[in-house]
C-alpha positions as CSV (number, residue, x, y, z in Angstrom):
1,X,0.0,0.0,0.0
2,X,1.4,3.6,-1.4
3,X,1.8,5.6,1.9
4,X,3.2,9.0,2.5
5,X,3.8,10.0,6.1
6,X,4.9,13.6,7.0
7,X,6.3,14.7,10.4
8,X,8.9,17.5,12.1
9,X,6.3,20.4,12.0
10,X,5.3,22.2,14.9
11,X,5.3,26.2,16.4
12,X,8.4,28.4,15.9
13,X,9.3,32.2,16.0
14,X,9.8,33.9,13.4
15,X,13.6,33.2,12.6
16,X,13.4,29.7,13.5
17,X,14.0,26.3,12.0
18,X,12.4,23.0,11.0
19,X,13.5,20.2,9.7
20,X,10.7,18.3,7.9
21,X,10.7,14.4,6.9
22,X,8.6,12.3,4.6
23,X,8.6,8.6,4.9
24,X,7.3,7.3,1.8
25,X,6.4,3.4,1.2
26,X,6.4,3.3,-2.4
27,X,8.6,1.0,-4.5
28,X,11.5,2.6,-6.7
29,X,11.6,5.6,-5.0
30,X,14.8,6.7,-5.9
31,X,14.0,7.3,-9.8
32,X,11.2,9.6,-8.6
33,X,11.3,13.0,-8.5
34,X,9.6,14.6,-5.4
35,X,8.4,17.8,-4.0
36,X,7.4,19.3,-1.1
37,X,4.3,21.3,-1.2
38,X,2.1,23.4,1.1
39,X,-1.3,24.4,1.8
40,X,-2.5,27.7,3.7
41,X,-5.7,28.3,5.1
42,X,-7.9,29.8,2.3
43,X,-4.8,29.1,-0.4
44,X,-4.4,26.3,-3.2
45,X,-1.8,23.5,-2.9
46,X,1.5,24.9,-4.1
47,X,5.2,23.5,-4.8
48,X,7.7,24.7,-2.6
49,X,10.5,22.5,-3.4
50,X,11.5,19.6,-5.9
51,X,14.3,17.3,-6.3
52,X,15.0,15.5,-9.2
53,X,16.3,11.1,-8.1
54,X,19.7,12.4,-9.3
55,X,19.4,14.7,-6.2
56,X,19.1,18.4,-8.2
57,X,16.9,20.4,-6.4
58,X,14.6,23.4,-7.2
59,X,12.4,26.2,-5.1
60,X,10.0,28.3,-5.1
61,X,11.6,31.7,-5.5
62,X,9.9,32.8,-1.8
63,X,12.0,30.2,0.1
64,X,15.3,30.2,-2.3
65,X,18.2,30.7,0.3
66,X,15.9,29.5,3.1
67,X,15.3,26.4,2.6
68,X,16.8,23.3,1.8
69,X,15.1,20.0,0.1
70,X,17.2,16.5,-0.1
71,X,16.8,13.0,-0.1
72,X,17.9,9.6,1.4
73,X,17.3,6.5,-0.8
74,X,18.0,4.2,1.0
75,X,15.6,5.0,3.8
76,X,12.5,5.9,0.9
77,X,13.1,9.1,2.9
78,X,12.4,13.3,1.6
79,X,14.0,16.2,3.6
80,X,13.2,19.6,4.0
81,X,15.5,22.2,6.2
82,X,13.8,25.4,7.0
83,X,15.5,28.5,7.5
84,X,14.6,31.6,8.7
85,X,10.8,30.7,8.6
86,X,8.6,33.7,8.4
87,X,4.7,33.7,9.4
88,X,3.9,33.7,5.8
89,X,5.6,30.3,5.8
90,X,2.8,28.8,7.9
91,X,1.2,26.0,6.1
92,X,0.5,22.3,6.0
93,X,3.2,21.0,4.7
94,X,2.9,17.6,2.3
95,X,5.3,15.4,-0.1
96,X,4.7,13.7,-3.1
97,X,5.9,13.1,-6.4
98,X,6.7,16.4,-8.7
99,X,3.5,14.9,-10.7
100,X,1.6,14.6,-7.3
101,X,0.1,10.9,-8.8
102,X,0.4,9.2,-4.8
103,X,-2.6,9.3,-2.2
104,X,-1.1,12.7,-0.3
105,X,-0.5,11.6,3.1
106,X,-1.7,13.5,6.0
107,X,0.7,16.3,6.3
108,X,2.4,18.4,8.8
109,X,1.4,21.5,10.1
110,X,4.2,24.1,10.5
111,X,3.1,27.8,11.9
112,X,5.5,30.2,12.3
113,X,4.5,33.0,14.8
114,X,5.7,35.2,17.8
């Protein structure tokens, strides 16, 4: 069974860090290209991050310099290291593949506030 399983969110200040991880059960994970993504209240779904399975990554021009998207293969596992975070950040953060075609797991909620 496909399965995508977010954690590492959680309440920071403004300036702060997370580290986000997604566990993913899927089979040949390394020749898929992932993303991180993230949903505000009120907003659509949007890609923050991507990563390529030959490990190049790409952002979202509001979290270039902040934030940092990688992988581990051999643990099915996706990364994201958050920088800096600003309240606008605050979202539910989700992985999948770059053509979002898994069951999106149930995400992790990250809200950045004083």
């Amino acid at each position: 069974q496909v399965q995508l399983v977010e954690s590492g969110g959680g309440l920071v200040q403004p300036g702060g860090s997370l580290r986000l991880s997604c566990a993913a059960s899927i089979s040949f994970f390394r020749i898929y290209s992932m993303g991180w993504y993230r949903q505000a209240p009120g907003k659509q779904r949007e890609l923050v991050a991507g990563i390529s399975r030959g490990g190049s990554p790409n952002y979202q021009d509001s979290v270039k310099g902040r934030f940092t998207i990688s992988r581990d293969n051999a643990k099915n596992t996706l990364y994201l290291q958050m920088n800096s975070l600003k309240p606008e950040d605050t979202a539910v953060y989700y992985c999948n593949r770059l053509d979002m075609s898994l069951p999106w797991g149930q995400g992790t909620q990250v809200t950045v506030s004083s």
